[in-house]
mmCIF file of C-alpha atoms in Angstrom:
data_model
loop_
_atom_site.group_PDB
_atom_site.id
_atom_site.type_symbol
_atom_site.label_atom_id
_atom_site.label_comp_id
_atom_site.label_asym_id
_atom_site.label_seq_id
_atom_site.Cartn_x
_atom_site.Cartn_y
_atom_site.Cartn_z
ATOM 1 C CA MET A 1 8.710 23.785 12.420
ATOM 2 C CA PRO A 2 11.201 20.870 12.596
ATOM 3 C CA HIS A 3 10.381 17.751 10.622
ATOM 4 C CA ALA A 4 11.517 14.206 11.332
ATOM 5 C CA PRO A 5 13.891 12.755 8.739
ATOM 6 C CA GLN A 6 13.031 9.711 6.660
ATOM 7 C CA LEU A 7 14.221 6.311 7.794
ATOM 8 C CA ARG A 8 16.630 4.575 5.408
ATOM 9 C CA VAL A 9 15.969 0.833 5.514
ATOM 10 C CA PRO A 10 17.997 -1.724 3.505
ATOM 11 C CA ALA A 11 15.683 -3.622 1.155
ATOM 12 C CA THR A 12 15.483 -5.533 -2.113
ATOM 13 C CA TYR A 13 12.660 -5.333 -4.639
ATOM 14 C CA LEU A 14 12.151 -8.768 -6.161
ATOM 15 C CA ARG A 15 9.883 -10.497 -8.613
ATOM 16 C CA GLY A 16 8.955 -14.017 -7.627
ATOM 17 C CA GLY A 17 6.736 -15.931 -10.047
ATOM 18 C CA THR A 18 3.902 -13.625 -11.099
ATOM 19 C CA SER A 19 4.216 -11.421 -7.995
ATOM 20 C CA LYS A 20 6.707 -8.871 -6.732
ATOM 21 C CA GLY A 21 7.424 -7.480 -3.309
ATOM 22 C CA VAL A 22 9.816 -5.699 -0.981
ATOM 23 C CA PHE A 23 12.192 -8.054 0.863
ATOM 24 C CA PHE A 24 13.893 -7.230 4.160
ATOM 25 C CA ARG A 25 16.366 -8.936 6.420
ATOM 26 C CA LEU A 26 14.858 -8.972 9.911
ATOM 27 C CA GLU A 27 18.032 -7.509 11.392
ATOM 28 C CA ASP A 28 17.814 -4.485 9.056
ATOM 29 C CA LEU A 29 14.375 -3.383 10.232
ATOM 30 C CA PRO A 30 14.026 -0.603 12.816
ATOM 31 C CA GLU A 31 14.116 -2.169 16.267
ATOM 32 C CA ALA A 32 10.411 -1.677 16.967
ATOM 33 C CA ALA A 33 9.528 -3.479 13.714
ATOM 34 C CA ARG A 34 11.637 -6.556 14.444
ATOM 35 C CA VAL A 35 8.757 -8.065 16.386
ATOM 36 C CA PRO A 36 5.129 -8.560 15.289
ATOM 37 C CA GLY A 37 2.799 -5.719 16.108
ATOM 38 C CA PRO A 38 1.548 -2.260 15.152
ATOM 39 C CA ALA A 39 5.037 -0.807 14.550
ATOM 40 C CA ARG A 40 5.881 -3.506 12.007
ATOM 41 C CA ASP A 41 2.522 -3.204 10.258
ATOM 42 C CA ALA A 42 2.792 0.580 10.095
ATOM 43 C CA LEU A 43 6.265 0.386 8.563
ATOM 44 C CA LEU A 44 5.272 -2.098 5.871
ATOM 45 C CA MET A 45 2.107 -0.204 4.990
ATOM 46 C CA ARG A 46 4.121 3.004 4.572
ATOM 47 C CA VAL A 47 6.718 1.192 2.439
ATOM 48 C CA ILE A 48 3.982 -0.083 0.111
ATOM 49 C CA GLY A 49 2.030 3.189 0.182
ATOM 50 C CA SER A 50 -1.082 1.981 1.996
ATOM 51 C CA PRO A 51 -3.752 2.792 2.858
ATOM 52 C CA ASP A 52 -4.322 4.630 -0.413
ATOM 53 C CA PRO A 53 -7.899 5.832 -1.038
ATOM 54 C CA TYR A 54 -6.899 6.540 -4.640
ATOM 55 C CA GLY A 55 -5.912 2.884 -5.126
ATOM 56 C CA LYS A 56 -2.673 3.770 -6.956
ATOM 57 C CA HIS A 57 0.201 3.396 -4.442
ATOM 58 C CA THR A 58 1.739 6.538 -5.904
ATOM 59 C CA ASP A 59 3.605 7.272 -2.653
ATOM 60 C CA GLY A 60 5.021 3.810 -2.085
ATOM 61 C CA MET A 61 6.573 0.693 -3.572
ATOM 62 C CA GLY A 62 3.295 -1.162 -4.108
ATOM 63 C CA GLY A 63 1.686 -1.686 -7.482
ATOM 64 C CA ALA A 64 -1.929 -1.314 -6.322
ATOM 65 C CA THR A 65 -2.783 -4.974 -7.013
ATOM 66 C CA SER A 66 -2.823 -8.026 -4.768
ATOM 67 C CA SER A 67 0.183 -9.360 -6.742
ATOM 68 C CA THR A 68 2.318 -6.309 -6.012
ATOM 69 C CA SER A 69 1.304 -5.185 -2.506
ATOM 70 C CA LYS A 70 3.554 -7.569 -0.650
ATOM 71 C CA CYS A 71 6.384 -7.537 1.882
ATOM 72 C CA VAL A 72 8.706 -10.320 3.014
ATOM 73 C CA ILE A 73 10.918 -10.598 6.096
ATOM 74 C CA ILE A 74 13.776 -13.122 6.035
ATOM 75 C CA SER A 75 15.831 -14.236 9.036
ATOM 76 C CA LYS A 76 18.181 -17.019 10.065
ATOM 77 C CA SER A 77 15.993 -20.027 10.694
ATOM 78 C CA THR A 78 14.740 -20.907 14.140
ATOM 79 C CA GLN A 79 13.971 -24.441 12.943
ATOM 80 C CA PRO A 80 16.482 -27.329 12.963
ATOM 81 C CA GLY A 81 17.723 -28.295 9.513
ATOM 82 C CA HIS A 82 16.376 -25.146 7.814
ATOM 83 C CA ASP A 83 18.329 -22.259 6.328
ATOM 84 C CA VAL A 84 15.942 -19.308 6.711
ATOM 85 C CA ASP A 85 12.594 -18.309 8.159
ATOM 86 C CA TYR A 86 10.296 -16.611 5.648
ATOM 87 C CA LEU A 87 7.498 -14.353 6.886
ATOM 88 C CA TYR A 88 5.032 -12.889 4.403
ATOM 89 C CA GLY A 89 2.742 -9.875 4.765
ATOM 90 C CA GLN A 90 -0.074 -9.130 2.307
ATOM 91 C CA VAL A 91 -0.658 -5.376 2.512
ATOM 92 C CA ALA A 92 -4.184 -4.152 1.825
ATOM 93 C CA ILE A 93 -4.423 -1.386 -0.749
ATOM 94 C CA ASP A 94 -7.095 1.030 0.480
ATOM 95 C CA THR A 95 -7.368 0.023 4.143
ATOM 96 C CA ALA A 96 -4.870 0.067 7.017
ATOM 97 C CA PHE A 97 -4.337 -3.664 7.244
ATOM 98 C CA VAL A 98 -1.581 -6.259 6.845
ATOM 99 C CA ASP A 99 -2.765 -9.858 6.556
ATOM 100 C CA TRP A 100 -0.335 -12.417 8.004
ATOM 101 C CA SER A 101 -2.706 -15.399 7.706
ATOM 102 C CA GLY A 102 -1.121 -17.185 4.760
ATOM 103 C CA ASN A 103 1.804 -17.634 2.409
ATOM 104 C CA CYS A 104 2.594 -16.241 -1.046
ATOM 105 C CA GLY A 105 3.611 -19.165 -3.235
ATOM 106 C CA ASN A 106 4.937 -16.922 -5.992
ATOM 107 C CA LEU A 107 7.232 -14.922 -3.709
ATOM 108 C CA SER A 108 8.387 -18.201 -2.167
ATOM 109 C CA THR A 109 10.394 -18.545 -5.384
ATOM 110 C CA ALA A 110 12.455 -15.455 -4.556
ATOM 111 C CA VAL A 111 13.240 -16.496 -0.967
ATOM 112 C CA GLY A 112 15.985 -18.926 -2.003
ATOM 113 C CA PRO A 113 17.840 -16.448 -4.246
ATOM 114 C CA PHE A 114 17.484 -13.693 -1.624
ATOM 115 C CA ALA A 115 18.848 -15.994 1.100
ATOM 116 C CA ILE A 116 21.906 -16.863 -0.977
ATOM 117 C CA ALA A 117 22.610 -13.309 -2.108
ATOM 118 C CA ASN A 118 22.223 -11.884 1.405
ATOM 119 C CA GLY A 119 24.619 -14.138 3.267
ATOM 120 C CA PHE A 120 22.233 -16.584 4.912
ATOM 121 C CA ILE A 121 23.972 -19.497 3.171
ATOM 122 C CA ASP A 122 27.663 -20.177 3.825
ATOM 123 C CA LYS A 123 29.478 -19.793 0.515
ATOM 124 C CA SER A 124 31.388 -23.012 1.147
ATOM 125 C CA ARG A 125 28.117 -24.913 0.702
ATOM 126 C CA LEU A 126 27.398 -23.496 -2.745
ATOM 127 C CA PRO A 127 28.466 -25.321 -5.912
ATOM 128 C CA GLU A 128 30.421 -23.354 -8.502
ATOM 129 C CA ASN A 129 27.816 -24.429 -11.036
ATOM 130 C CA GLY A 130 24.665 -26.470 -10.578
ATOM 131 C CA THR A 131 21.718 -26.237 -8.207
ATOM 132 C CA PHE A 132 21.536 -25.454 -4.506
ATOM 133 C CA VAL A 133 18.482 -26.342 -2.424
ATOM 134 C CA VAL A 134 17.568 -23.676 0.125
ATOM 135 C CA LYS A 135 15.470 -25.175 2.901
ATOM 136 C CA VAL A 136 12.900 -22.547 3.863
ATOM 137 C CA TRP A 137 10.646 -22.470 6.926
ATOM 138 C CA GLN A 138 7.416 -20.685 5.982
ATOM 139 C CA ALA A 139 6.711 -18.995 9.302
ATOM 140 C CA ASN A 140 3.135 -17.856 8.562
ATOM 141 C CA ILE A 141 1.840 -21.406 8.208
ATOM 142 C CA GLY A 142 4.645 -23.495 9.717
ATOM 143 C CA LYS A 143 5.619 -25.413 6.584
ATOM 144 C CA THR A 144 8.801 -26.390 4.741
ATOM 145 C CA ILE A 145 9.546 -25.233 1.202
ATOM 146 C CA LEU A 146 12.504 -26.510 -0.805
ATOM 147 C CA CYS A 147 13.734 -23.893 -3.256
ATOM 148 C CA HIS A 148 15.999 -25.331 -5.980
ATOM 149 C CA VAL A 149 18.107 -22.341 -7.034
ATOM 150 C CA PRO A 150 20.351 -22.503 -10.130
ATOM 151 C CA ILE A 151 23.951 -21.420 -9.507
ATOM 152 C CA ALA A 152 26.388 -20.173 -12.155
ATOM 153 C CA ASN A 153 29.976 -19.194 -11.330
ATOM 154 C CA GLY A 154 29.183 -19.348 -7.632
ATOM 155 C CA GLN A 155 26.313 -16.844 -7.875
ATOM 156 C CA VAL A 156 22.542 -17.071 -8.211
ATOM 157 C CA GLN A 157 21.642 -17.486 -11.883
ATOM 158 C CA GLU A 158 18.742 -15.165 -12.691
ATOM 159 C CA THR A 159 18.643 -15.050 -16.486
ATOM 160 C CA GLY A 160 17.596 -18.016 -18.592
ATOM 161 C CA ASP A 161 15.092 -19.271 -21.135
ATOM 162 C CA PHE A 162 12.329 -20.509 -18.808
ATOM 163 C CA GLU A 163 9.033 -18.884 -19.770
ATOM 164 C CA LEU A 164 6.255 -18.396 -17.241
ATOM 165 C CA ASP A 165 2.819 -17.318 -18.427
ATOM 166 C CA GLY A 166 1.943 -14.049 -16.727
ATOM 167 C CA VAL A 167 5.578 -12.839 -16.819
ATOM 168 C CA THR A 168 6.720 -10.981 -19.924
ATOM 169 C CA PHE A 169 10.385 -12.000 -20.088
ATOM 170 C CA PRO A 170 12.121 -15.385 -19.660
ATOM 171 C CA ALA A 171 14.411 -16.123 -16.713
ATOM 172 C CA ALA A 172 16.121 -19.033 -14.965
ATOM 173 C CA GLU A 173 13.854 -21.858 -13.808
ATOM 174 C CA ILE A 174 13.460 -22.408 -10.058
ATOM 175 C CA VAL A 175 11.716 -25.566 -8.881
ATOM 176 C CA LEU A 176 9.676 -25.317 -5.671
ATOM 177 C CA GLU A 177 8.689 -28.252 -3.475
ATOM 178 C CA PHE A 178 5.992 -27.523 -0.909
ATOM 179 C CA ILE A 179 6.430 -30.256 1.696
ATOM 180 C CA ASP A 180 3.308 -31.531 3.458
ATOM 181 C CA PRO A 181 1.445 -28.403 2.330
ATOM 182 C CA ALA A 182 -1.905 -29.154 3.978
ATOM 183 C CA ASP A 183 -2.766 -26.366 6.418
ATOM 184 C CA GLU A 184 -2.607 -27.242 10.098
ATOM 185 C CA GLY A 185 -3.841 -25.896 13.370
ATOM 186 C CA GLU A 186 -6.835 -23.855 12.185
ATOM 187 C CA GLY A 187 -10.450 -24.684 11.607
ATOM 188 C CA GLU A 188 -12.943 -27.016 13.158
ATOM 189 C CA GLY A 189 -11.324 -29.897 11.295
ATOM 190 C CA GLY A 190 -8.264 -29.651 13.525
ATOM 191 C CA GLY A 191 -5.878 -29.136 10.636
ATOM 192 C CA ALA A 192 -7.422 -31.711 8.284
ATOM 193 C CA MET A 193 -6.915 -31.148 4.576
ATOM 194 C CA PHE A 194 -10.690 -31.168 4.194
ATOM 195 C CA PRO A 195 -11.907 -29.312 7.293
ATOM 196 C CA THR A 196 -15.507 -30.493 6.961
ATOM 197 C CA GLY A 197 -14.411 -34.093 6.392
ATOM 198 C CA HIS A 198 -15.928 -34.134 2.892
ATOM 199 C CA LEU A 199 -14.486 -33.816 -0.605
ATOM 200 C CA THR A 200 -17.512 -31.721 -1.569
ATOM 201 C CA ASP A 201 -20.071 -29.827 0.472
ATOM 202 C CA ALA A 202 -23.350 -27.999 -0.057
ATOM 203 C CA LEU A 203 -22.705 -24.361 0.851
ATOM 204 C CA ASP A 204 -25.682 -22.070 1.390
ATOM 205 C CA VAL A 205 -24.878 -18.627 -0.015
ATOM 206 C CA PRO A 206 -27.391 -15.764 0.309
ATOM 207 C CA GLY A 207 -28.531 -14.600 -3.096
ATOM 208 C CA LEU A 208 -27.203 -17.722 -4.831
ATOM 209 C CA GLY A 209 -28.818 -20.599 -3.003
ATOM 210 C CA THR A 210 -26.925 -23.818 -2.400
ATOM 211 C CA LEU A 211 -23.612 -24.313 -4.208
ATOM 212 C CA GLU A 212 -21.564 -27.468 -4.474
ATOM 213 C CA VAL A 213 -18.053 -26.627 -3.287
ATOM 214 C CA THR A 214 -14.737 -28.235 -2.458
ATOM 215 C CA MET A 215 -13.066 -26.633 0.552
ATOM 216 C CA ILE A 216 -9.443 -27.608 0.999
ATOM 217 C CA ASN A 217 -6.507 -26.604 3.183
ATOM 218 C CA ALA A 218 -3.441 -27.216 1.013
ATOM 219 C CA GLY A 219 -0.991 -24.497 0.079
ATOM 220 C CA ILE A 220 -3.624 -22.003 1.165
ATOM 221 C CA PRO A 221 -7.230 -22.482 2.310
ATOM 222 C CA THR A 222 -9.340 -22.402 -0.856
ATOM 223 C CA VAL A 223 -13.030 -22.653 -1.737
ATOM 224 C CA PHE A 224 -13.605 -24.138 -5.217
ATOM 225 C CA VAL A 225 -16.907 -23.785 -7.082
ATOM 226 C CA ASN A 226 -18.041 -24.904 -10.527
ATOM 227 C CA ALA A 227 -17.975 -22.045 -13.044
ATOM 228 C CA LYS A 228 -21.304 -23.069 -14.585
ATOM 229 C CA ASP A 229 -23.042 -22.932 -11.203
ATOM 230 C CA ILE A 230 -22.337 -19.208 -10.900
ATOM 231 C CA GLY A 231 -22.934 -18.267 -14.521
ATOM 232 C CA TYR A 232 -19.420 -18.447 -15.966
ATOM 233 C CA THR A 233 -17.599 -20.578 -18.535
ATOM 234 C CA GLY A 234 -14.244 -20.693 -16.753
ATOM 235 C CA THR A 235 -12.450 -18.929 -19.631
ATOM 236 C CA GLU A 236 -13.020 -15.405 -18.264
ATOM 237 C CA LEU A 237 -10.269 -12.791 -18.165
ATOM 238 C CA GLN A 238 -9.820 -10.114 -15.494
ATOM 239 C CA ASP A 239 -12.160 -7.445 -16.849
ATOM 240 C CA ALA A 240 -15.103 -9.833 -16.969
ATOM 241 C CA ILE A 241 -14.946 -10.095 -13.192
ATOM 242 C CA ASN A 242 -13.088 -7.049 -11.906
ATOM 243 C CA ALA A 243 -15.213 -4.568 -13.856
ATOM 244 C CA ASP A 244 -18.393 -6.070 -12.410
ATOM 245 C CA PRO A 245 -19.114 -4.897 -8.830
ATOM 246 C CA LYS A 246 -21.966 -7.387 -8.474
ATOM 247 C CA ALA A 247 -19.656 -10.256 -9.411
ATOM 248 C CA LEU A 248 -17.014 -9.149 -6.917
ATOM 249 C CA ALA A 249 -19.631 -8.879 -4.180
ATOM 250 C CA MET A 250 -20.896 -12.370 -5.048
ATOM 251 C CA PHE A 251 -17.415 -13.868 -4.803
ATOM 252 C CA GLU A 252 -16.785 -12.145 -1.491
ATOM 253 C CA THR A 253 -20.044 -13.566 -0.150
ATOM 254 C CA ILE A 254 -19.006 -17.060 -1.253
ATOM 255 C CA ARG A 255 -15.588 -16.552 0.333
ATOM 256 C CA ALA A 256 -17.001 -15.318 3.618
ATOM 257 C CA HIS A 257 -19.488 -18.167 3.990
ATOM 258 C CA GLY A 258 -16.828 -20.687 2.983
ATOM 259 C CA ALA A 259 -14.478 -19.267 5.604
ATOM 260 C CA VAL A 260 -17.101 -19.835 8.293
ATOM 261 C CA ARG A 261 -17.713 -23.430 7.163
ATOM 262 C CA MET A 262 -13.952 -24.055 7.137
ATOM 263 C CA GLY A 263 -13.728 -22.775 10.699
ATOM 264 C CA LEU A 264 -11.345 -19.968 9.751
ATOM 265 C CA ILE A 265 -13.601 -17.228 11.145
ATOM 266 C CA PRO A 266 -16.500 -17.401 13.629
ATOM 267 C CA ALA A 267 -18.881 -15.192 11.659
ATOM 268 C CA VAL A 268 -19.337 -13.825 8.137
ATOM 269 C CA ALA A 269 -18.706 -10.276 9.371
ATOM 270 C CA ASP A 270 -15.155 -11.272 10.320
ATOM 271 C CA ALA A 271 -14.182 -11.935 6.682
ATOM 272 C CA ALA A 272 -13.141 -8.283 6.250
ATOM 273 C CA LYS A 273 -10.435 -8.839 8.871
ATOM 274 C CA ARG A 274 -9.059 -11.844 6.994
ATOM 275 C CA GLN A 275 -8.773 -10.769 3.373
ATOM 276 C CA HIS A 276 -5.868 -12.965 2.269
ATOM 277 C CA THR A 277 -7.470 -16.292 3.170
ATOM 278 C CA PRO A 278 -9.361 -18.286 2.153
ATOM 279 C CA LYS A 279 -9.151 -17.898 -1.607
ATOM 280 C CA VAL A 280 -12.158 -18.548 -3.831
ATOM 281 C CA ALA A 281 -11.731 -20.102 -7.271
ATOM 282 C CA PHE A 282 -13.981 -21.446 -10.011
ATOM 283 C CA VAL A 283 -13.246 -24.426 -12.238
ATOM 284 C CA ALA A 284 -14.416 -25.725 -15.603
ATOM 285 C CA PRO A 285 -13.489 -28.487 -18.072
ATOM 286 C CA PRO A 286 -10.937 -27.626 -20.787
ATOM 287 C CA ALA A 287 -12.003 -25.352 -23.639
ATOM 288 C CA ASP A 288 -10.252 -23.259 -26.274
ATOM 289 C CA TYR A 289 -9.618 -19.671 -25.144
ATOM 290 C CA THR A 290 -7.557 -16.555 -25.730
ATOM 291 C CA THR A 291 -5.287 -15.317 -22.940
ATOM 292 C CA SER A 292 -4.936 -11.729 -21.770
ATOM 293 C CA SER A 293 -1.865 -11.365 -24.011
ATOM 294 C CA GLY A 294 -3.801 -12.552 -27.077
ATOM 295 C CA LYS A 295 -2.301 -16.035 -27.219
ATOM 296 C CA ARG A 296 -4.598 -18.876 -28.230
ATOM 297 C CA VAL A 297 -4.672 -21.949 -25.983
ATOM 298 C CA ALA A 298 -6.292 -25.124 -27.251
ATOM 299 C CA ALA A 299 -8.474 -27.291 -25.034
ATOM 300 C CA ALA A 300 -6.195 -30.224 -25.848
ATOM 301 C CA ASP A 301 -3.270 -28.426 -24.181
ATOM 302 C CA ILE A 302 -4.856 -28.219 -20.711
ATOM 303 C CA ASP A 303 -6.668 -30.479 -18.267
ATOM 304 C CA LEU A 304 -9.055 -27.834 -16.895
ATOM 305 C CA HIS A 305 -9.645 -24.114 -16.389
ATOM 306 C CA VAL A 306 -9.206 -22.367 -13.045
ATOM 307 C CA ARG A 307 -9.798 -18.723 -12.203
ATOM 308 C CA ALA A 308 -9.015 -17.481 -8.695
ATOM 309 C CA LEU A 309 -9.593 -14.285 -6.743
ATOM 310 C CA SER A 310 -7.057 -12.676 -4.443
ATOM 311 C CA MET A 311 -7.790 -9.749 -2.125
ATOM 312 C CA GLY A 312 -11.168 -9.267 -3.766
ATOM 313 C CA LYS A 313 -10.042 -9.244 -7.412
ATOM 314 C CA LEU A 314 -9.590 -11.868 -10.118
ATOM 315 C CA HIS A 315 -5.866 -12.675 -10.279
ATOM 316 C CA HIS A 316 -4.118 -11.942 -13.569
ATOM 317 C CA ALA A 317 -2.525 -15.405 -13.554
ATOM 318 C CA MET A 318 -2.510 -17.762 -10.566
ATOM 319 C CA MET A 319 -1.316 -17.460 -6.989
ATOM 320 C CA GLY A 320 1.379 -20.032 -6.251
ATOM 321 C CA THR A 321 -0.287 -21.228 -3.068
ATOM 322 C CA CYS A 322 -3.598 -21.607 -4.881
ATOM 323 C CA ALA A 323 -1.778 -23.629 -7.547
ATOM 324 C CA VAL A 324 -0.743 -25.991 -4.743
ATOM 325 C CA ALA A 325 -4.397 -26.280 -3.722
ATOM 326 C CA ILE A 326 -5.346 -26.945 -7.355
ATOM 327 C CA GLY A 327 -2.702 -29.639 -7.805
ATOM 328 C CA THR A 328 -3.616 -31.293 -4.526
ATOM 329 C CA ALA A 329 -7.370 -31.258 -5.165
ATOM 330 C CA ALA A 330 -6.814 -32.527 -8.711
ATOM 331 C CA ALA A 331 -4.942 -35.529 -7.320
ATOM 332 C CA ILE A 332 -7.899 -36.596 -5.170
ATOM 333 C CA PRO A 333 -10.786 -38.284 -7.024
ATOM 334 C CA GLY A 334 -14.145 -36.740 -6.248
ATOM 335 C CA THR A 335 -13.200 -33.090 -5.703
ATOM 336 C CA LEU A 336 -14.624 -30.462 -8.046
ATOM 337 C CA VAL A 337 -11.113 -29.825 -9.369
ATOM 338 C CA ASN A 338 -10.532 -33.498 -10.111
ATOM 339 C CA ARG A 339 -13.905 -33.816 -11.796
ATOM 340 C CA ALA A 340 -13.307 -30.746 -13.973
ATOM 341 C CA ALA A 341 -10.025 -32.337 -15.058
ATOM 342 C CA GLY A 342 -11.814 -35.510 -16.151
ATOM 343 C CA GLY A 343 -11.679 -37.538 -12.928
ATOM 344 C CA GLY A 344 -9.488 -40.477 -11.987
ATOM 345 C CA GLU A 345 -6.133 -40.630 -10.278
ATOM 346 C CA ARG A 346 -3.468 -38.184 -11.403
ATOM 347 C CA THR A 347 -0.165 -36.813 -10.121
ATOM 348 C CA ALA A 348 -0.102 -33.578 -12.142
ATOM 349 C CA VAL A 349 -2.391 -31.201 -14.037
ATOM 350 C CA ARG A 350 -1.922 -28.364 -16.483
ATOM 351 C CA PHE A 351 -4.600 -25.736 -16.032
ATOM 352 C CA GLY A 352 -5.572 -22.635 -17.950
ATOM 353 C CA HIS A 353 -5.612 -19.250 -16.227
ATOM 354 C CA PRO A 354 -6.094 -15.711 -17.572
ATOM 355 C CA SER A 355 -2.457 -15.326 -18.648
ATOM 356 C CA GLY A 356 -1.837 -18.829 -19.983
ATOM 357 C CA THR A 357 -1.164 -22.236 -18.492
ATOM 358 C CA LEU A 358 0.608 -23.718 -15.486
ATOM 359 C CA ARG A 359 1.587 -27.266 -14.625
ATOM 360 C CA VAL A 360 1.593 -28.365 -10.978
ATOM 361 C CA GLY A 361 2.179 -31.796 -9.504
ATOM 362 C CA ALA A 362 1.107 -33.264 -6.189
ATOM 363 C CA GLU A 363 1.565 -36.553 -4.353
ATOM 364 C CA ALA A 364 -1.594 -37.386 -2.416
ATOM 365 C CA ALA A 365 -2.447 -40.585 -0.542
ATOM 366 C CA ARG A 366 -5.122 -41.934 1.763
ATOM 367 C CA VAL A 367 -3.747 -42.690 5.238
ATOM 368 C CA ASP A 368 -5.963 -44.105 7.988
ATOM 369 C CA GLY A 369 -9.027 -42.959 6.102
ATOM 370 C CA GLN A 370 -7.777 -39.383 5.667
ATOM 371 C CA TRP A 371 -6.317 -37.772 2.558
ATOM 372 C CA VAL A 372 -2.789 -36.413 2.993
ATOM 373 C CA VAL A 373 -0.486 -34.715 0.517
ATOM 374 C CA ARG A 374 3.243 -35.392 0.759
ATOM 375 C CA LYS A 375 4.359 -32.532 -1.453
ATOM 376 C CA ALA A 376 3.406 -30.309 -4.345
ATOM 377 C CA ILE A 377 5.854 -29.268 -7.049
ATOM 378 C CA MET A 378 5.919 -26.442 -9.572
ATOM 379 C CA SER A 379 8.403 -24.357 -11.546
ATOM 380 C CA ARG A 380 8.625 -20.563 -11.334
ATOM 381 C CA SER A 381 11.327 -17.931 -11.761
ATOM 382 C CA ALA A 382 12.609 -14.929 -9.808
ATOM 383 C CA ARG A 383 14.690 -11.832 -10.432
ATOM 384 C CA VAL A 384 16.095 -8.914 -8.455
ATOM 385 C CA LEU A 385 14.511 -5.703 -9.752
ATOM 386 C CA MET A 386 16.244 -3.216 -7.447
ATOM 387 C CA GLU A 387 18.346 -3.302 -4.315
ATOM 388 C CA GLY A 388 19.482 -0.662 -1.858
ATOM 389 C CA PHE A 389 17.282 1.236 0.584
ATOM 390 C CA VAL A 390 13.648 2.213 0.928
ATOM 391 C CA ARG A 391 12.843 5.574 2.511
ATOM 392 C CA VAL A 392 10.030 5.819 5.040
ATOM 393 C CA PRO A 393 8.974 8.914 7.034
ATOM 394 C CA ALA A 394 9.970 8.365 10.656
#
């Protein structure tokens, strides 16, 4: 019996922030996968190794976590004044599903280096040494990201001494600016940063009662709750949540009901079709704790604690887009995030997460009675792990 050969698709495996994923140039994809649709989704799922009922991704490039089941497609930008278009797909692990509803802030870090290394930037524009700003159009959500990439001897500098909690080894620092990161175009709020029009809301959740929440569209739609209201301290590590099926079910219920209130889905049952967004996170005032690596962090070294779930599991560090939501909400007096950080006006916060700490800044202002955020800023790092070709059964 004849068997079809494997496809050989040019690709690069990159770490960006605390995530990693498979990057493609649009032009290198098989023709049927160059446009959105079932052919593209099927290709990316097979690259990652999904759906995998064993939850291991043994037969693919994925790492069987939300941080490592990711694909990125880069193309010459369709937008004036931008260098590249960046499209992100979050691949489900055990179901046949690719979620295109949001961005990955961590992998955004790797888009600039990939663009430079893969010929999207004319070499005449690059400094011999210094920093080059790649202007990225985030195609999933229609937003601009400025990626400040260090250059050494005319090439992307990858090694350095910048340390990022959640990443074992140091690398070169890359500064990201998320311009006007508030989500637009979805929800009953017509694209407002706070889709219900309130900084906090009372959310009725079956089995829990009424929770005070902050629901924000900035970086990525996120539902924030107080840790103490759901029986936590805010210093929890992954096993405390991920090894508890009842806890995971509770968080998914909160997420689903928050998604309905934010206007992202019409009914709770639709949450299964939109796994990537919104995120759900819980916040608490600063307290001493020990990270997943055994490092002690003092309460005096952070402004608050935040723990966030991604694709149904507690994240080992913090999603970059959720960090944007945290920084934005922290800058606005009255949100749960701002209150956990001590209240008042602020332009930056350092928060504790399971792997350590992260500082994020945001510029928020009140315009015509509505809160707007001009930009959010954070530092990450990125590194090429492997480049060449991925093989996929035809």
